[in-house]
PDB file of C-alpha atoms in Angstrom:
ATOM      1  CA  VAL W  54      10.238 -12.160 -49.570  1.00  0.00           C
ATOM      2  CA  GLU W  55      11.723  -8.509 -48.950  1.00  0.00           C
ATOM      3  CA  LEU W  56      13.138  -7.466 -45.953  1.00  0.00           C
ATOM      4  CA  HIS W  57      13.312  -3.830 -45.409  1.00  0.00           C
ATOM      5  CA  TYR W  58      15.631  -1.956 -42.698  1.00  0.00           C
ATOM      6  CA  ARG W  59      17.670   1.031 -42.310  1.00  0.00           C
ATOM      7  CA  ASP W  60      21.310   1.116 -42.356  1.00  0.00           C
ATOM      8  CA  ARG W  61      23.396   3.084 -39.274  1.00  0.00           C
ATOM      9  CA  ALA W  62      23.027   6.514 -41.332  1.00  0.00           C
ATOM     10  CA  GLY W  63      19.236   5.914 -41.639  1.00  0.00           C
ATOM     11  CA  ARG W  64      19.132   5.281 -45.272  1.00  0.00           C
ATOM     12  CA  PRO W  65      16.491   2.630 -46.326  1.00  0.00           C
ATOM     13  CA  LEU W  66      17.538  -0.532 -47.679  1.00  0.00           C
ATOM     14  CA  ARG W  67      15.988  -3.784 -49.222  1.00  0.00           C
ATOM     15  CA  SER W  68      17.030  -7.515 -49.531  1.00  0.00           C
ATOM     16  CA  GLU W  69      15.098 -10.433 -51.320  1.00  0.00           C
ATOM     17  CA  ALA W  70      15.262 -13.674 -51.288  1.00  0.00           C
ATOM     18  CA  ALA W  71      13.033 -16.130 -53.317  1.00  0.00           C
ATOM     19  CA  LEU W  72      10.793 -18.795 -51.991  1.00  0.00           C
ATOM     20  CA  GLY W  73      11.470 -22.271 -52.341  1.00  0.00           C
ATOM     21  CA  ALA W  74       9.273 -25.155 -53.528  1.00  0.00           C
ATOM     22  CA  ASP W  75       8.204 -25.679 -49.879  1.00  0.00           C
ATOM     23  CA  GLY W  76       7.256 -22.126 -49.432  1.00  0.00           C
ATOM     24  CA  ALA W  77      10.179 -21.340 -47.311  1.00  0.00           C
ATOM     25  CA  ALA W  78      12.728 -18.418 -47.749  1.00  0.00           C
ATOM     26  CA  ARG W  79      15.691 -18.358 -46.005  1.00  0.00           C
ATOM     27  CA  LEU W  80      18.083 -15.017 -45.248  1.00  0.00           C
ATOM     28  CA  GLU W  81      21.304 -15.451 -43.565  1.00  0.00           C
ATOM     29  CA  ALA W  82      24.189 -13.256 -41.984  1.00  0.00           C
ATOM     30  CA  LEU W  83      22.078 -10.409 -41.464  1.00  0.00           C
ATOM     31  CA  PRO W  84      23.274  -7.523 -39.120  1.00  0.00           C
ATOM     32  CA  ALA W  85      21.875  -6.831 -35.742  1.00  0.00           C
ATOM     33  CA  ASN W  86      18.944  -4.898 -36.798  1.00  0.00           C
ATOM     34  CA  ARG W  87      14.966  -4.320 -36.467  1.00  0.00           C
ATOM     35  CA  TYR W  88      13.484  -5.593 -40.109  1.00  0.00           C
ATOM     36  CA  ARG W  89      10.169  -5.319 -41.556  1.00  0.00           C
ATOM     37  CA  VAL W  90       9.367  -8.598 -43.721  1.00  0.00           C
ATOM     38  CA  ARG W  91       7.384  -8.204 -46.669  1.00  0.00           C
ATOM     39  CA  VAL W  92       6.191 -11.343 -48.518  1.00  0.00           C
ATOM     40  CA  ARG W  93       4.509 -11.239 -52.083  1.00  0.00           C
ATOM     41  CA  HIS W  94       3.770 -13.717 -54.325  1.00  0.00           C
ATOM     42  CA  ALA W  95       1.787 -13.673 -58.110  1.00  0.00           C
ATOM     43  CA  GLY W  96      -1.843 -14.806 -57.605  1.00  0.00           C
ATOM     44  CA  PHE W  97      -1.952 -14.195 -53.820  1.00  0.00           C
ATOM     45  CA  PHE W  98      -2.977 -11.322 -51.676  1.00  0.00           C
ATOM     46  CA  ASP W  99      -0.190  -9.478 -49.758  1.00  0.00           C
ATOM     47  CA  PRO W 100      -0.332 -10.669 -46.139  1.00  0.00           C
ATOM     48  CA  PRO W 101       0.067  -8.218 -43.599  1.00  0.00           C
ATOM     49  CA  ASP W 102       4.135  -7.125 -43.267  1.00  0.00           C
ATOM     50  CA  GLN W 103       5.859  -8.411 -40.015  1.00  0.00           C
ATOM     51  CA  GLN W 104       8.415  -7.403 -37.653  1.00  0.00           C
ATOM     52  CA  VAL W 105      11.636  -9.212 -36.573  1.00  0.00           C
ATOM     53  CA  GLU W 106      14.410  -8.088 -34.605  1.00  0.00           C
ATOM     54  CA  VAL W 107      17.953  -9.511 -34.973  1.00  0.00           C
ATOM     55  CA  PRO W 108      19.816 -10.960 -33.202  1.00  0.00           C
ATOM     56  CA  ALA W 109      17.115 -12.902 -31.313  1.00  0.00           C
ATOM     57  CA  VAL W 110      17.554 -15.518 -28.428  1.00  0.00           C
ATOM     58  CA  GLU W 111      17.095 -18.097 -30.941  1.00  0.00           C
ATOM     59  CA  GLU W 112      16.757 -18.123 -34.941  1.00  0.00           C
ATOM     60  CA  PRO W 113      13.482 -16.051 -35.625  1.00  0.00           C
ATOM     61  CA  LEU W 114      11.100 -17.750 -37.426  1.00  0.00           C
ATOM     62  CA  LEU W 115       8.271 -16.095 -39.502  1.00  0.00           C
ATOM     63  CA  ARG W 116       5.308 -17.836 -40.936  1.00  0.00           C
ATOM     64  CA  PHE W 117       2.907 -16.108 -43.225  1.00  0.00           C
ATOM     65  CA  GLU W 118      -0.284 -17.418 -44.872  1.00  0.00           C
ATOM     66  CA  LEU W 119      -0.899 -16.528 -48.557  1.00  0.00           C
ATOM     67  CA  GLN W 120      -5.030 -16.362 -49.324  1.00  0.00           C
ATOM     68  CA  PRO W 121      -4.756 -17.145 -53.165  1.00  0.00           C
ATOM     69  CA  ALA W 122      -6.834 -14.843 -55.457  1.00  0.00           C
ATOM     70  CA  ALA W 123      -7.911 -14.593 -58.759  1.00  0.00           C
ATOM     71  CA  THR W 124      -6.474 -12.277 -61.542  1.00  0.00           C
ATOM     72  CA  ILE W 125      -8.098 -10.946 -64.977  1.00  0.00           C
ATOM     73  CA  SER W 126      -5.820  -9.871 -67.640  1.00  0.00           C
ATOM     74  CA  GLY W 127      -6.013  -9.733 -71.601  1.00  0.00           C
ATOM     75  CA  GLU W 128      -5.378  -7.910 -74.594  1.00  0.00           C
ATOM     76  CA  LEU W 129      -6.995  -4.956 -76.514  1.00  0.00           C
ATOM     77  CA  ARG W 130      -7.332  -4.343 -79.998  1.00  0.00           C
ATOM     78  CA  THR W 131      -9.318  -1.779 -82.056  1.00  0.00           C
ATOM     79  CA  VAL W 132     -11.898  -2.857 -84.968  1.00  0.00           C
ATOM     80  CA  ASP W 133      -9.632  -1.813 -87.592  1.00  0.00           C
ATOM     81  CA  GLY W 134      -6.454  -2.991 -86.145  1.00  0.00           C
ATOM     82  CA  SER W 135      -4.540   0.473 -84.802  1.00  0.00           C
ATOM     83  CA  LYS W 136      -3.092   0.475 -81.825  1.00  0.00           C
ATOM     84  CA  VAL W 137      -5.185   1.167 -78.244  1.00  0.00           C
ATOM     85  CA  ALA W 138      -2.163   2.629 -76.540  1.00  0.00           C
ATOM     86  CA  SER W 139      -4.593   4.410 -73.899  1.00  0.00           C
ATOM     87  CA  GLY W 140      -7.084   3.769 -71.517  1.00  0.00           C
ATOM     88  CA  VAL W 141      -8.238   1.677 -68.507  1.00  0.00           C
ATOM     89  CA  VAL W 142      -9.963  -1.595 -67.988  1.00  0.00           C
ATOM     90  CA  GLN W 143     -12.032  -1.064 -65.098  1.00  0.00           C
ATOM     91  CA  LEU W 144     -13.278  -4.083 -62.933  1.00  0.00           C
ATOM     92  CA  THR W 145     -16.250  -3.608 -60.565  1.00  0.00           C
ATOM     93  CA  ARG W 146     -17.388  -6.374 -58.036  1.00  0.00           C
ATOM     94  CA  THR W 147     -21.104  -6.834 -58.597  1.00  0.00           C
ATOM     95  CA  ASP W 148     -21.940  -7.113 -55.235  1.00  0.00           C
ATOM     96  CA  ASP W 149     -19.946  -4.642 -53.167  1.00  0.00           C
ATOM     97  CA  GLY W 150     -18.939  -1.830 -55.490  1.00  0.00           C
ATOM     98  CA  GLU W 151     -15.037  -2.717 -55.004  1.00  0.00           C
ATOM     99  CA  PHE W 152     -13.268  -1.673 -58.291  1.00  0.00           C
ATOM    100  CA  HIS W 153     -10.101  -1.669 -60.074  1.00  0.00           C
ATOM    101  CA  LEU W 154      -8.623   0.551 -62.922  1.00  0.00           C
ATOM    102  CA  CYS W 155      -5.991  -1.560 -64.909  1.00  0.00           C
ATOM    103  CA  PRO W 156      -4.374   0.771 -67.370  1.00  0.00           C
ATOM    104  CA  VAL W 157      -3.402  -0.227 -70.807  1.00  0.00           C
ATOM    105  CA  GLU W 158       0.226  -0.730 -71.521  1.00  0.00           C
ATOM    106  CA  PRO W 159       0.935   0.985 -74.520  1.00  0.00           C
ATOM    107  CA  ARG W 160       3.562  -0.810 -75.695  1.00  0.00           C
ATOM    108  CA  GLY W 161       1.538  -4.156 -76.069  1.00  0.00           C
ATOM    109  CA  ASP W 162      -2.256  -3.126 -75.506  1.00  0.00           C
ATOM    110  CA  LEU W 163      -2.362  -5.521 -72.770  1.00  0.00           C
ATOM    111  CA  PHE W 164      -3.823  -5.356 -69.026  1.00  0.00           C
ATOM    112  CA  ARG W 165      -3.739  -7.234 -65.769  1.00  0.00           C
ATOM    113  CA  SER W 166      -5.836  -6.783 -62.750  1.00  0.00           C
ATOM    114  CA  PRO W 167      -4.233  -6.761 -59.066  1.00  0.00           C
ATOM    115  CA  PRO W 168      -5.079  -9.825 -57.060  1.00  0.00           C
ATOM    116  CA  LEU W 169      -8.945 -10.298 -57.027  1.00  0.00           C
ATOM    117  CA  ARG W 170     -11.255 -11.547 -54.356  1.00  0.00           C
ATOM    118  CA  ALA W 171     -13.737 -14.622 -55.690  1.00  0.00           C
ATOM    119  CA  GLY W 172     -17.013 -13.435 -57.021  1.00  0.00           C
ATOM    120  CA  VAL W 173     -18.726 -11.630 -60.255  1.00  0.00           C
ATOM    121  CA  TRP W 174     -16.709  -8.707 -61.763  1.00  0.00           C
ATOM    122  CA  GLN W 175     -17.940  -6.421 -64.331  1.00  0.00           C
ATOM    123  CA  VAL W 176     -15.370  -5.724 -67.299  1.00  0.00           C
ATOM    124  CA  GLU W 177     -15.490  -2.370 -68.965  1.00  0.00           C
ATOM    125  CA  PHE W 178     -13.098  -0.397 -71.183  1.00  0.00           C
ATOM    126  CA  ARG W 179     -13.116   3.240 -70.849  1.00  0.00           C
ATOM    127  CA  GLU W 180     -10.925   5.730 -72.673  1.00  0.00           C
ATOM    128  CA  TYR W 181     -10.195   7.455 -69.464  1.00  0.00           C
ATOM    129  CA  PRO W 182     -11.304   6.814 -65.745  1.00  0.00           C
ATOM    130  CA  GLY W 183     -14.152   9.227 -65.648  1.00  0.00           C
ATOM    131  CA  ASP W 184     -15.846   8.217 -68.858  1.00  0.00           C
ATOM    132  CA  ARG W 185     -18.583   5.697 -69.784  1.00  0.00           C
ATOM    133  CA  PRO W 186     -17.863   2.523 -70.779  1.00  0.00           C
ATOM    134  CA  ALA W 187     -16.761   1.849 -74.459  1.00  0.00           C
ATOM    135  CA  ALA W 188     -19.621   1.001 -76.568  1.00  0.00           C
ATOM    136  CA  GLY W 189     -20.497  -2.886 -76.606  1.00  0.00           C
ATOM    137  CA  VAL W 190     -17.265  -3.378 -74.500  1.00  0.00           C
ATOM    138  CA  HIS W 191     -18.659  -4.689 -70.943  1.00  0.00           C
ATOM    139  CA  LEU W 192     -19.057  -8.130 -69.779  1.00  0.00           C
ATOM    140  CA  GLU W 193     -19.762  -9.802 -66.157  1.00  0.00           C
ATOM    141  CA  VAL W 194     -17.424 -12.742 -65.179  1.00  0.00           C
ATOM    142  CA  ALA W 195     -17.196 -15.114 -62.295  1.00  0.00           C
ATOM    143  CA  VAL W 196     -13.675 -16.029 -60.994  1.00  0.00           C
ATOM    144  CA  VAL W 197     -12.695 -18.029 -58.330  1.00  0.00           C
ATOM    145  CA  PRO W 198      -9.483 -18.494 -56.224  1.00  0.00           C
ATOM    146  CA  ARG W 199      -6.591 -19.371 -58.398  1.00  0.00           C
ATOM    147  CA  GLN W 200      -8.172 -18.571 -61.461  1.00  0.00           C
ATOM    148  CA  GLU W 201      -6.386 -16.384 -64.183  1.00  0.00           C
ATOM    149  CA  LEU W 202      -8.885 -15.397 -66.606  1.00  0.00           C
ATOM    150  CA  GLU W 203      -7.468 -14.057 -69.803  1.00  0.00           C
ATOM    151  CA  LEU W 204      -9.762 -12.013 -72.128  1.00  0.00           C
ATOM    152  CA  ARG W 205      -9.761 -10.184 -75.189  1.00  0.00           C
ATOM    153  CA  LEU W 206     -11.576  -6.854 -75.442  1.00  0.00           C
ATOM    154  CA  THR W 207     -12.054  -5.204 -79.099  1.00  0.00           C
ATOM    155  CA  ILE W 208     -13.230  -1.453 -79.165  1.00  0.00           C
ATOM    156  CA  GLN W 209     -14.325   0.640 -81.844  1.00  0.00           C
ATOM    157  CA  ARG W 210     -13.423   4.591 -81.664  1.00  0.00           C
ATOM    158  CA  GLN W 211     -15.374   7.002 -83.416  1.00  0.00           C
ATOM    159  CA  GLY W 212     -14.697   6.976 -87.040  1.00  0.00           C
ATOM    160  CA  GLN W 213     -13.056   3.254 -87.402  1.00  0.00           C
ATOM    161  CA  THR W 214     -14.246   1.256 -89.843  1.00  0.00           C
ATOM    162  CA  PRO W 215     -14.199  -2.595 -88.694  1.00  0.00           C
ATOM    163  CA  VAL W 216     -11.776  -4.970 -90.737  1.00  0.00           C
ATOM    164  CA  GLU W 217     -12.315  -8.970 -91.061  1.00  0.00           C
ATOM    165  CA  ASP W 218     -14.731 -10.404 -88.438  1.00  0.00           C
ATOM    166  CA  ARG W 219     -13.566  -7.827 -85.606  1.00  0.00           C
ATOM    167  CA  THR W 220     -16.607  -6.317 -83.846  1.00  0.00           C
ATOM    168  CA  PRO W 221     -16.933  -4.352 -80.421  1.00  0.00           C
ATOM    169  CA  GLY W 222     -16.793  -6.763 -77.485  1.00  0.00           C
ATOM    170  CA  ILE W 223     -14.997  -9.062 -74.945  1.00  0.00           C
ATOM    171  CA  GLU W 224     -14.004 -12.685 -75.678  1.00  0.00           C
ATOM    172  CA  VAL W 225     -13.298 -14.891 -73.115  1.00  0.00           C
ATOM    173  CA  LEU W 226     -10.005 -16.817 -74.353  1.00  0.00           C
ATOM    174  CA  GLY W 227      -9.302 -18.868 -70.982  1.00  0.00           C
TER     175      GLY W 227
END
């Protein structure tokens, strides 16, 4: 839970509180002010922010309903074992065209989607957002709320010679 507000000089400030096992968060000893409350939790869509005025006649109670989401994450590797280090994984929802570009983290050759709606998603690796998908590296997967789908994408760049059993493609790991 994040609390956004401005101090007396107008500078933006932020406070945080962790959610307990019961899903509640408590922020105490807040000075009189108007606050914007934002709730975020991995695997869920962000609900709309809420405003609260403190002090109120009684202790304010805000309720947020978190909608579960799916995520797609994974690792990227090349057929010859060299670092991927750049590119994006594009996720496109097949029924309405919603898409997300998930950058490759250069230090670990990993990617992670934002929260996704249930449905069928096309997964493609692209060297750059406007490029065509890498050869042999596309797959359609179906996800449901609360699912954390993990993939391994193996790409072949021009001039690379495959080692071991590495062929271009996408594997579902879990």
